[in-house]
Short mmCIF file of C-alpha atoms and ligand atoms in Angstrom, two decimals:
data_model
loop_
_atom_site.label_atom_id
_atom_site.label_comp_id
_atom_site.label_asym_id
_atom_site.label_seq_id
_atom_site.Cartn_x
_atom_site.Cartn_y
_atom_site.Cartn_z
CA UNK A 1 -71.97 -77.34 -48.63
CA UNK A 2 -73.23 -73.85 -49.37
CA UNK A 3 -76.84 -73.59 -50.41
CA UNK A 4 -77.32 -73.77 -54.15
CA UNK A 5 -78.63 -70.70 -55.95
CA UNK A 6 -81.11 -71.37 -58.72
CA UNK A 7 -82.17 -69.41 -61.81
CA UNK A 8 -85.27 -67.25 -61.25
CA UNK A 9 -88.61 -68.87 -62.01
CA UNK A 10 -89.69 -68.39 -65.61
CA UNK A 11 -86.13 -68.03 -66.91
CA UNK A 12 -83.94 -70.59 -68.61
CA UNK A 13 -80.25 -71.01 -69.23
CA UNK A 14 -79.36 -71.41 -72.86
CA UNK A 15 -77.15 -74.49 -72.62
CA UNK A 16 -74.36 -75.22 -75.10
CA UNK A 17 -76.30 -78.03 -76.79
CA UNK A 18 -79.06 -75.58 -77.73
CA UNK A 19 -76.61 -72.89 -78.73
CA UNK A 20 -76.17 -74.06 -82.33
CA UNK A 21 -79.94 -74.02 -82.97
CA UNK A 22 -80.25 -70.52 -81.48
CA UNK A 23 -77.28 -69.26 -83.49
CA UNK A 24 -78.80 -70.59 -86.65
CA UNK A 25 -82.26 -69.10 -86.06
CA UNK A 26 -80.84 -65.74 -85.00
CA UNK A 27 -78.53 -65.53 -87.98
CA UNK A 28 -81.44 -66.28 -90.34
CA UNK A 29 -83.33 -63.40 -88.68
CA UNK A 30 -80.40 -61.00 -89.04
CA UNK A 31 -79.72 -61.96 -92.61
CA UNK A 32 -83.40 -61.68 -93.62
CA UNK A 33 -83.71 -58.28 -91.95
CA UNK A 34 -80.80 -57.09 -94.07
CA UNK A 35 -82.26 -58.64 -97.22
CA UNK A 36 -85.43 -56.65 -96.54
CA UNK A 37 -83.44 -53.43 -96.27
CA UNK A 38 -83.84 -53.01 -92.51
CA UNK A 39 -81.30 -51.30 -90.25
CA UNK A 40 -80.53 -52.44 -86.72
CA UNK A 41 -81.80 -50.49 -83.75
CA UNK A 42 -81.38 -51.22 -80.04
CA UNK A 43 -83.14 -49.59 -77.13
CA UNK A 44 -82.65 -49.92 -73.35
CA UNK A 45 -83.95 -53.05 -71.65
CA UNK A 46 -85.80 -50.83 -69.18
CA UNK A 47 -87.88 -47.73 -69.76
CA UNK A 48 -90.35 -45.57 -67.88
CA UNK A 49 -93.47 -47.46 -66.88
CA UNK A 50 -95.44 -44.57 -68.36
CA UNK A 51 -94.10 -45.32 -71.84
CA UNK A 52 -95.64 -48.79 -71.73
CA UNK A 53 -98.80 -47.64 -69.98
CA UNK A 54 -99.40 -45.02 -72.65
CA UNK A 55 -98.13 -47.07 -75.57
CA UNK A 56 -99.63 -50.45 -74.79
CA UNK A 57 -102.74 -49.28 -72.97
CA UNK A 58 -103.61 -49.49 -69.28
CA UNK A 59 -105.90 -52.45 -69.86
CA UNK A 60 -103.39 -54.59 -71.76
CA UNK A 61 -102.22 -57.69 -69.89
CA UNK A 62 -98.64 -56.54 -70.33
CA UNK A 63 -99.32 -53.36 -68.36
CA UNK A 64 -102.09 -54.44 -66.03
CA UNK A 65 -100.71 -57.77 -64.86
CA UNK A 66 -97.30 -58.53 -66.28
CA UNK A 67 -95.15 -55.43 -65.88
CA UNK A 68 -91.70 -56.42 -64.60
CA UNK A 69 -90.85 -53.47 -62.37
CA UNK A 70 -87.32 -52.58 -61.36
CA UNK A 71 -86.13 -50.19 -58.68
CA UNK A 72 -82.80 -48.48 -58.25
CA UNK A 73 -80.21 -49.61 -55.72
CA UNK A 74 -82.26 -48.20 -52.88
CA UNK A 75 -85.38 -49.78 -54.31
CA UNK A 76 -87.78 -47.20 -52.94
CA UNK A 77 -91.47 -47.42 -53.76
CA UNK A 78 -91.13 -44.36 -55.99
CA UNK A 79 -88.36 -45.86 -58.04
CA UNK A 80 -90.18 -49.11 -58.41
CA UNK A 81 -93.14 -47.20 -59.74
CA UNK A 82 -90.99 -45.53 -62.35
CA UNK A 83 -89.14 -48.21 -64.32
CA UNK A 84 -90.01 -51.50 -65.93
CA UNK A 85 -88.18 -54.06 -68.03
CA UNK A 86 -89.49 -53.86 -71.57
CA UNK A 87 -92.38 -56.27 -72.24
CA UNK A 88 -92.21 -55.69 -76.00
CA UNK A 89 -90.02 -53.64 -78.33
CA UNK A 90 -92.36 -51.34 -80.26
CA UNK A 91 -92.99 -48.68 -77.62
CA UNK A 92 -89.24 -48.24 -77.00
CA UNK A 93 -88.46 -48.07 -80.72
CA UNK A 94 -91.14 -45.43 -81.28
CA UNK A 95 -89.84 -43.47 -78.28
CA UNK A 96 -86.33 -43.59 -79.81
CA UNK A 97 -87.73 -42.56 -83.19
CA UNK A 98 -89.35 -39.46 -81.71
CA UNK A 99 -86.56 -38.59 -79.27
CA UNK A 100 -83.87 -38.76 -81.96
CA UNK A 101 -85.85 -36.76 -84.48
CA UNK A 102 -85.76 -39.67 -86.91
CA UNK A 103 -88.78 -38.36 -88.81
CA UNK A 104 -86.46 -36.03 -90.75
CA UNK A 105 -84.60 -39.00 -92.25
CA UNK A 106 -85.63 -40.19 -95.68
CA UNK A 107 -88.42 -42.64 -94.94
CA UNK A 108 -90.04 -44.99 -94.59
CA UNK A 109 -87.66 -46.25 -91.91
CA UNK A 110 -87.14 -49.99 -91.76
CA UNK A 111 -85.74 -51.19 -88.44
CA UNK A 112 -85.00 -54.47 -86.71
CA UNK A 113 -84.16 -55.47 -83.15
CA UNK A 114 -83.31 -58.81 -81.61
CA UNK A 115 -83.25 -59.13 -77.84
CA UNK A 116 -84.82 -60.15 -74.56
CA UNK A 117 -88.30 -59.07 -73.42
CA UNK A 118 -89.75 -59.46 -69.91
CA UNK A 119 -93.25 -60.21 -68.71
CA UNK A 120 -94.00 -61.07 -65.13
CA UNK A 121 -96.66 -63.68 -65.82
CA UNK A 122 -97.16 -67.18 -64.44
CA UNK A 123 -94.56 -69.30 -66.25
CA UNK A 124 -95.62 -72.37 -68.22
CA UNK A 125 -94.37 -74.35 -71.23
CA UNK A 126 -93.45 -71.88 -73.98
CA UNK A 127 -94.25 -68.90 -71.74
CA UNK A 128 -91.33 -67.41 -69.86
CA UNK A 129 -90.65 -64.30 -67.83
CA UNK A 130 -87.67 -63.57 -70.05
CA UNK A 131 -87.85 -64.47 -73.71
CA UNK A 132 -86.29 -63.32 -76.96
CA UNK A 133 -88.03 -61.57 -79.81
CA UNK A 134 -86.95 -60.67 -83.29
CA UNK A 135 -88.75 -57.51 -84.18
CA UNK A 136 -89.14 -55.67 -87.49
CA UNK A 137 -90.79 -52.25 -87.71
CA UNK A 138 -91.49 -50.01 -90.70
CA UNK A 139 -92.27 -46.42 -89.70
CA UNK A 140 -93.76 -43.98 -92.20
CA UNK A 141 -95.36 -46.37 -94.68
CA UNK A 142 -99.17 -46.44 -94.89
CA UNK A 143 -99.30 -49.75 -96.80
CA UNK A 144 -100.98 -51.89 -97.96
CA UNK A 145 -97.95 -53.22 -99.83
CA UNK A 146 -95.65 -53.16 -96.81
CA UNK A 147 -98.25 -55.10 -94.76
CA UNK A 148 -98.06 -57.94 -97.27
CA UNK A 149 -94.29 -57.60 -97.54
CA UNK A 150 -93.87 -58.10 -93.77
CA UNK A 151 -96.12 -61.15 -93.79
CA UNK A 152 -93.98 -62.47 -96.64
CA UNK A 153 -90.88 -61.75 -94.53
CA UNK A 154 -92.23 -63.75 -91.58
CA UNK A 155 -93.15 -66.67 -93.86
CA UNK A 156 -89.66 -66.63 -95.34
CA UNK A 157 -88.17 -66.67 -91.85
CA UNK A 158 -90.13 -69.77 -90.83
CA UNK A 159 -89.39 -71.44 -94.17
CA UNK A 160 -85.64 -70.81 -93.87
CA UNK A 161 -85.68 -72.10 -90.30
CA UNK A 162 -87.29 -75.24 -91.72
CA UNK A 163 -90.65 -75.02 -89.94
CA UNK A 164 -93.51 -76.67 -91.81
CA UNK A 165 -97.19 -75.74 -91.76
CA UNK A 166 -96.91 -72.19 -90.47
CA UNK A 167 -100.11 -70.32 -91.07
CA UNK A 168 -100.81 -66.60 -90.76
CA UNK A 169 -103.99 -65.47 -89.01
CA UNK A 170 -105.18 -62.15 -90.33
CA UNK A 171 -107.73 -59.53 -89.36
CA UNK A 172 -108.39 -55.81 -89.65
CA UNK A 173 -109.61 -53.97 -86.58
CA UNK A 174 -110.27 -50.67 -88.36
CA UNK A 175 -109.13 -47.24 -87.26
CA UNK A 176 -110.29 -44.22 -85.28
CA UNK A 177 -113.05 -43.58 -87.79
CA UNK A 178 -114.76 -46.95 -87.81
CA UNK A 179 -113.66 -48.67 -84.60
CA UNK A 180 -115.95 -46.70 -82.28
CA UNK A 181 -118.99 -48.27 -83.96
CA UNK A 182 -117.47 -51.72 -83.69
CA UNK A 183 -116.66 -51.14 -80.00
CA UNK A 184 -120.19 -50.04 -79.34
CA UNK A 185 -121.56 -53.14 -81.04
CA UNK A 186 -119.26 -55.31 -78.93
CA UNK A 187 -120.32 -53.63 -75.69
CA UNK A 188 -124.00 -54.09 -76.56
CA UNK A 189 -123.50 -57.73 -77.48
CA UNK A 190 -121.36 -58.74 -74.51
CA UNK A 191 -123.38 -56.67 -72.01
CA UNK A 192 -126.35 -58.84 -72.94
CA UNK A 193 -124.27 -61.91 -71.94
CA UNK A 194 -122.36 -60.35 -69.08
CA UNK A 195 -122.95 -63.21 -66.65
CA UNK A 196 -121.10 -65.61 -68.98
CA UNK A 197 -117.96 -63.46 -69.12
CA UNK A 198 -114.88 -63.95 -66.96
CA UNK A 199 -114.23 -61.44 -64.18
CA UNK A 200 -111.43 -59.88 -66.27
CA UNK A 201 -113.72 -59.43 -69.24
CA UNK A 202 -116.53 -57.95 -67.17
CA UNK A 203 -114.10 -55.41 -65.78
CA UNK A 204 -112.78 -54.55 -69.24
CA UNK A 205 -116.08 -54.68 -71.05
CA UNK A 206 -116.67 -50.94 -71.12
CA UNK A 207 -113.06 -49.69 -71.00
CA UNK A 208 -111.80 -51.95 -73.77
CA UNK A 209 -114.35 -54.39 -75.21
CA UNK A 210 -111.89 -55.62 -77.87
CA UNK A 211 -109.99 -57.34 -75.08
CA UNK A 212 -113.08 -59.44 -74.30
CA UNK A 213 -112.65 -61.01 -77.74
CA UNK A 214 -109.14 -62.21 -77.05
CA UNK A 215 -109.92 -63.46 -73.54
CA UNK A 216 -108.68 -67.04 -73.82
CA UNK A 217 -111.47 -68.20 -71.52
CA UNK A 218 -114.28 -66.66 -73.59
CA UNK A 219 -116.92 -69.32 -74.42
CA UNK A 220 -116.45 -70.35 -78.09
CA UNK A 221 -120.21 -70.02 -78.86
CA UNK A 222 -120.26 -66.54 -77.41
CA UNK A 223 -117.19 -65.63 -79.48
CA UNK A 224 -118.72 -67.07 -82.65
CA UNK A 225 -121.81 -64.87 -82.35
CA UNK A 226 -119.92 -61.67 -81.58
CA UNK A 227 -119.83 -58.72 -84.00
CA UNK A 228 -116.89 -58.94 -86.43
CA UNK A 229 -114.59 -55.97 -86.97
CA UNK A 230 -114.44 -56.57 -90.74
CA UNK A 231 -118.18 -55.87 -90.95
CA UNK A 232 -117.65 -52.38 -89.51
CA UNK A 233 -114.70 -51.15 -91.59
CA UNK A 234 -114.99 -47.68 -93.13
CA UNK A 235 -114.27 -47.35 -96.85
CA UNK A 236 -110.60 -46.48 -96.36
CA UNK A 237 -109.98 -49.39 -93.96
CA UNK A 238 -111.92 -51.76 -96.23
CA UNK A 239 -109.84 -50.71 -99.26
CA UNK A 240 -106.63 -51.15 -97.24
CA UNK A 241 -107.63 -54.61 -96.02
CA UNK A 242 -108.69 -55.72 -99.52
CA UNK A 243 -105.36 -54.42 -100.79
CA UNK A 244 -103.42 -56.53 -98.27
CA UNK A 245 -105.46 -59.65 -99.04
CA UNK A 246 -105.14 -59.25 -102.81
CA UNK A 247 -101.37 -58.97 -102.50
CA UNK A 248 -101.16 -62.05 -100.26
CA UNK A 249 -103.28 -63.97 -102.77
CA UNK A 250 -101.10 -62.76 -105.65
CA UNK A 251 -97.98 -63.97 -103.80
CA UNK A 252 -99.61 -67.29 -102.94
CA UNK A 253 -99.21 -66.66 -99.19
CA UNK A 254 -101.63 -68.69 -97.10
CA UNK A 255 -103.64 -67.02 -94.36
CA UNK A 256 -106.88 -67.53 -92.52
CA UNK A 257 -109.24 -64.77 -91.48
CA UNK A 258 -109.47 -64.71 -87.72
CA UNK A 259 -112.19 -62.46 -86.37
CA UNK A 260 -111.00 -62.81 -82.80
CA UNK A 261 -107.54 -61.55 -83.64
CA UNK A 262 -107.61 -58.09 -82.07
CA UNK A 263 -104.21 -58.40 -80.31
CA UNK A 264 -103.75 -57.55 -76.69
CA UNK A 265 -102.32 -54.07 -77.08
CA UNK A 266 -104.30 -50.90 -77.57
CA UNK A 267 -102.06 -49.36 -80.19
CA UNK A 268 -103.01 -51.55 -83.11
CA UNK A 269 -105.08 -50.31 -86.04
CA UNK A 270 -106.16 -51.95 -89.30
CA UNK A 271 -104.00 -55.03 -90.04
CA UNK A 272 -103.37 -57.54 -87.25
CA UNK A 273 -101.52 -60.78 -87.83
CA UNK A 274 -100.33 -63.80 -85.87
CA UNK A 275 -98.39 -66.88 -86.91
CA UNK A 276 -99.07 -70.40 -85.69
CA UNK A 277 -98.02 -73.93 -86.47
CA UNK A 278 -101.26 -75.17 -88.08
CA UNK A 279 -103.31 -77.13 -85.55
CA UNK A 280 -101.60 -75.49 -82.57
CA UNK A 281 -103.85 -72.43 -82.47
CA UNK A 282 -105.90 -73.74 -79.58
CA UNK A 283 -102.93 -73.73 -77.25
CA UNK A 284 -102.53 -69.97 -77.46
CA UNK A 285 -98.97 -70.49 -78.53
CA UNK A 286 -98.45 -67.98 -81.31
CA UNK A 287 -95.00 -68.15 -82.86
CA UNK A 288 -95.19 -64.44 -83.54
CA UNK A 289 -97.50 -61.57 -84.18
CA UNK A 290 -97.89 -57.92 -84.90
CA UNK A 291 -99.80 -55.39 -86.88
CA UNK A 292 -100.27 -51.83 -87.93
CA UNK A 293 -100.14 -49.05 -85.36
CA UNK A 294 -100.90 -45.86 -87.24
CA UNK A 295 -101.76 -43.93 -84.06
CA UNK A 296 -98.83 -44.81 -81.79
CA UNK A 297 -96.22 -42.25 -82.90
CA UNK A 298 -98.70 -39.45 -82.26
CA UNK A 299 -99.85 -41.00 -78.98
CA UNK A 300 -96.25 -40.91 -77.73
CA UNK A 301 -95.72 -37.28 -78.66
CA UNK A 302 -94.56 -37.40 -82.29
CA UNK A 303 -96.33 -36.37 -85.49
CA UNK A 304 -99.04 -38.57 -86.87
CA UNK A 305 -97.12 -41.31 -88.74
CA UNK A 306 -98.34 -44.64 -90.08
CA UNK A 307 -96.33 -47.67 -88.98
CA UNK A 308 -96.40 -51.45 -88.87
CA UNK A 309 -94.31 -54.16 -87.25
CA UNK A 310 -94.14 -57.65 -85.85
CA UNK A 311 -92.35 -59.55 -83.12
CA UNK A 312 -91.46 -63.17 -83.72
CA UNK A 313 -90.62 -65.24 -80.63
CA UNK A 314 -87.25 -66.95 -80.94
CA UNK A 315 -87.83 -69.34 -77.99
CA UNK A 316 -91.01 -70.81 -79.49
CA UNK A 317 -89.50 -70.90 -82.98
CA UNK A 318 -86.51 -72.91 -81.75
CA UNK A 319 -88.80 -75.21 -79.73
CA UNK A 320 -91.05 -75.84 -82.73
CA UNK A 321 -88.06 -76.34 -85.02
CA UNK A 322 -86.54 -78.94 -82.71
CA UNK A 323 -89.94 -80.68 -82.32
CA UNK A 324 -90.31 -80.89 -86.09
CA UNK A 325 -86.75 -82.12 -86.51
CA UNK A 326 -85.72 -79.06 -88.53
CA UNK A 327 -82.00 -79.01 -89.32
CA UNK A 328 -79.81 -77.74 -86.53
CA UNK A 329 -76.73 -76.11 -87.91
CA UNK A 330 -73.67 -78.20 -87.04
CA UNK A 331 -70.94 -76.11 -85.53
CA UNK A 332 -67.68 -75.94 -87.41
CA UNK A 333 -65.57 -79.05 -86.93
CA UNK A 334 -63.28 -78.50 -84.06
CA UNK A 335 -59.51 -78.85 -84.38
CA UNK A 336 -57.50 -79.65 -81.23
CA UNK A 337 -53.87 -78.59 -81.03
CA UNK A 338 -51.81 -81.00 -78.93
CA UNK A 339 -48.18 -81.86 -78.35
CA UNK A 340 -45.96 -83.63 -75.90
CA UNK A 341 -43.22 -81.06 -75.75
CA UNK A 342 -43.45 -78.36 -73.13
CA UNK A 343 -44.07 -75.68 -75.72
CA UNK A 344 -47.28 -73.88 -74.78
CA UNK A 345 -46.36 -70.78 -76.81
CA UNK A 346 -45.98 -73.06 -79.84
CA UNK A 347 -49.49 -74.48 -79.32
CA UNK A 348 -50.93 -70.98 -79.11
CA UNK A 349 -49.00 -69.93 -82.22
CA UNK A 350 -50.28 -72.88 -84.26
CA UNK A 351 -53.80 -72.30 -82.92
CA UNK A 352 -53.53 -68.68 -84.05
CA UNK A 353 -52.43 -69.63 -87.57
CA UNK A 354 -55.35 -72.07 -87.90
CA UNK A 355 -57.85 -69.52 -86.56
CA UNK A 356 -56.55 -66.96 -89.04
CA UNK A 357 -57.42 -69.53 -91.70
CA UNK A 358 -61.00 -69.68 -90.36
CA UNK A 359 -60.91 -72.92 -88.35
CA UNK A 360 -62.43 -73.51 -84.89
CA UNK A 361 -59.53 -74.42 -82.65
CA UNK A 362 -58.95 -75.54 -79.06
CA UNK A 363 -55.37 -75.93 -77.93
CA UNK A 364 -54.70 -78.29 -75.04
CA UNK A 365 -52.71 -76.49 -72.36
CA UNK A 366 -52.06 -79.50 -70.15
CA UNK A 367 -48.80 -81.32 -69.52
CA UNK A 368 -50.55 -84.71 -70.06
CA UNK A 369 -49.14 -87.43 -72.26
CA UNK A 370 -49.98 -87.09 -75.95
CA UNK A 371 -52.31 -90.11 -75.86
CA UNK A 372 -54.38 -88.57 -73.08
CA UNK A 373 -54.58 -85.26 -74.90
CA UNK A 374 -55.86 -86.99 -78.03
CA UNK A 375 -58.43 -88.94 -76.01
CA UNK A 376 -59.84 -85.87 -74.32
CA UNK A 377 -59.88 -83.94 -77.63
CA UNK A 378 -62.07 -86.66 -79.15
CA UNK A 379 -64.31 -86.68 -76.07
CA UNK A 380 -64.74 -82.92 -76.30
CA UNK A 381 -66.02 -83.39 -79.84
CA UNK A 382 -62.92 -82.43 -81.84
CA UNK A 383 -62.89 -83.92 -85.31
CA UNK A 384 -59.19 -83.32 -85.97
CA UNK A 385 -56.03 -83.02 -83.96
CA UNK A 386 -52.92 -81.16 -84.98
CA UNK A 387 -49.94 -82.68 -83.23
CA UNK A 388 -46.92 -80.47 -82.84
CA UNK A 389 -43.73 -82.49 -83.20
CA UNK A 390 -40.03 -81.91 -83.27
CA UNK A 391 -40.42 -79.09 -85.79
CA UNK A 392 -42.25 -76.99 -83.18
CA UNK A 393 -44.77 -74.38 -84.25
CA UNK A 394 -42.93 -73.83 -87.56
CA UNK A 395 -43.89 -77.36 -88.45
CA UNK A 396 -44.34 -79.64 -90.11
CA UNK A 397 -47.14 -80.96 -87.87
CA UNK A 398 -49.18 -84.15 -87.92
CA UNK A 399 -52.86 -83.84 -88.85
CA UNK A 400 -54.86 -86.67 -87.29
CA UNK A 401 -58.43 -87.59 -88.17
CA UNK A 402 -59.84 -88.42 -84.72
CA UNK A 403 -62.65 -90.56 -86.16
CA UNK A 404 -60.60 -92.86 -88.37
CA UNK A 405 -57.27 -92.51 -86.59
CA UNK A 406 -55.56 -91.82 -89.93
CA UNK A 407 -52.83 -89.24 -89.83
CA UNK A 408 -50.20 -87.64 -92.03
CA UNK A 409 -47.55 -84.98 -91.87
CA UNK A 410 -48.39 -81.58 -93.28
CA UNK A 411 -47.08 -77.98 -93.20
CA UNK A 412 -48.90 -75.77 -90.64
CA UNK A 413 -50.03 -73.49 -93.46
CA UNK A 414 -51.60 -76.43 -95.29
CA UNK A 415 -53.77 -77.69 -92.39
CA UNK A 416 -56.80 -75.55 -93.21
CA UNK A 417 -56.76 -76.66 -96.86
CA UNK A 418 -56.42 -80.31 -95.83
CA UNK A 419 -59.34 -80.08 -93.40
CA UNK A 420 -61.51 -78.31 -95.96
CA UNK A 421 -60.56 -80.82 -98.63
CA UNK A 422 -61.78 -83.63 -96.41
CA UNK A 423 -65.24 -82.15 -96.90
CA UNK A 424 -65.57 -80.25 -93.65
CA UNK A 425 -66.60 -77.54 -93.00
P1 AMP D 1 -96.97 -60.79 -78.40
O1 AMP D 1 -96.52 -59.37 -78.48
O2 AMP D 1 -97.49 -61.18 -77.06
O3 AMP D 1 -97.85 -61.22 -79.52
O4 AMP D 1 -95.62 -61.61 -78.57
C1 AMP D 1 -95.03 -61.84 -79.81
C2 AMP D 1 -94.35 -63.18 -79.77
O5 AMP D 1 -93.38 -63.22 -78.72
C3 AMP D 1 -95.29 -64.31 -79.44
O6 AMP D 1 -95.93 -64.77 -80.57
C4 AMP D 1 -94.36 -65.34 -78.84
O7 AMP D 1 -93.68 -66.08 -79.82
C5 AMP D 1 -93.37 -64.50 -78.11
N1 AMP D 1 -93.75 -64.41 -76.69
C6 AMP D 1 -94.60 -63.54 -76.12
N2 AMP D 1 -94.68 -63.73 -74.80
C7 AMP D 1 -93.85 -64.76 -74.52
C8 AMP D 1 -93.47 -65.43 -73.31
N3 AMP D 1 -93.95 -65.08 -72.12
N4 AMP D 1 -92.58 -66.46 -73.41
C9 AMP D 1 -92.08 -66.83 -74.61
N5 AMP D 1 -92.39 -66.22 -75.76
C10 AMP D 1 -93.26 -65.20 -75.73
#
C-alpha cells in the first residue's frame, strides 16, 4: 500500500460532524456584522513580510517567531524572505484601505472579514498553525462610542452563539503622548529585576518593555508590582478611557480592568480588549481580542486616521460552545429520492423540484432494490424518502417518513408543504 499522507502539523480537517456548528457560528458572525452596518472586505492570504514587520512590530511574536513564510515555485531564499501567510487581518485591511484610496469614501468605514490566519508556532490544544478569525474594523472613528459599540458587538456574538460567562478584559495603553513615560517606568522597574525575567523578556526589555508585561512566564508577583498604564494616561487618553467605561456601564456590559493587557502587537493605542470564558484566563486561551490602533494607517503610508478593530477566533468559539453544550444548529432534514424503475432522469427531475421548494435532497442513483435504497437513505440520516412510482417524475409520488415508516401518496408539488407541515424544518 502506498504511504499515507497526513495533514500538516497544527492544522485540522473540518469534518462533516463539526460542519453544522461552524456554519451556525459563521452565519451569526456574518449576520451581526451586517446588523452593525459593516461591509465585507477580503484581502490576499499572503502579503509582503514587510507589511507585517512594519504593521505588527519587529518584536511581536507574530513577526519574530511565528511568521509563516512562503516562497514561489522556485522557492529561492529571496522569495522566501519576501512573502508570508497573513498572521492577522488588520495589517492587510489597512494596506487595502490605503492602496485603494478608501479614505475619500464617506467614513467612518465599517468592515468585516472572515477567513484563515496562519502562525507558525508550536501547536497545542486551541492553538493551531491555521485558524479562522472573524474580524471587524472601523476606520476613521476616534471613539469612544465606537469602542463600546464593538465590545457590545462581541458580547452579542458570544450570546447568540450561546456561550455563557464571557467576560471582557479591558485596558488603555495610552498614545504617543503618554506612553513614552509609561515605557520608561516599565524599563526602570523591570531592569531592577532583570535576573527574574525570561530570556525573551530580557531581550525585549529595552526595545519593547510592554511585551514584558504580556510574557506568559512573567512571575505573577513581579507583574503585580509593575507600573500600570492607566496611571500614566494623558488627559486626552484618560477622558477617552473614562468615556468607554461609562458607556459600558450604561449598557450593563461586564468587564474587568486588566493592567497586563497590552496585546502582543505594536500598533495598538488606547483601548485594548480581550474576551475570555470566565475562569479560563489563566490558560492564555482568549476567545478574541483587539483594540484601537490610531497610528497604524499613518505607519503604513496613509494619512493619520483613528481606527479600532477586533478579531474573534472561530475555532476556540466553536470548541467552547461545544464544551458548554450550546445548541448546534441541526441541518435541514434530508429528503431522499428513490425508485425502483430505471428512471434516473426522473429522480433528478423530482430532486430539482424539491430543491426549488427549498428542501435538502439526495437522490439515489443506484440500481438497487427499493428496500435497499430506503435502508441506506435512513442510514445516511435522511428523515424522509420520496418514492417515485408508476407515475414517474410527474407523480404522484409516495412520501415516506423514515422514522415511523408511515407513508402516503402525494403530488410532487405538495411534498415540500407536507414535509414542512410535519414540523420540519
Ligand atoms: P490575537 O490577535 O492573537 O489576539 O488573536 C485573536 C484571536 O484569534 C484569539 O483570541 C484566538 O481566539 C484566535 N487565535 C489566535 N491565535 C490562534 C491560534 N494559533 N490558534 C487558534 N486560534 C487562535
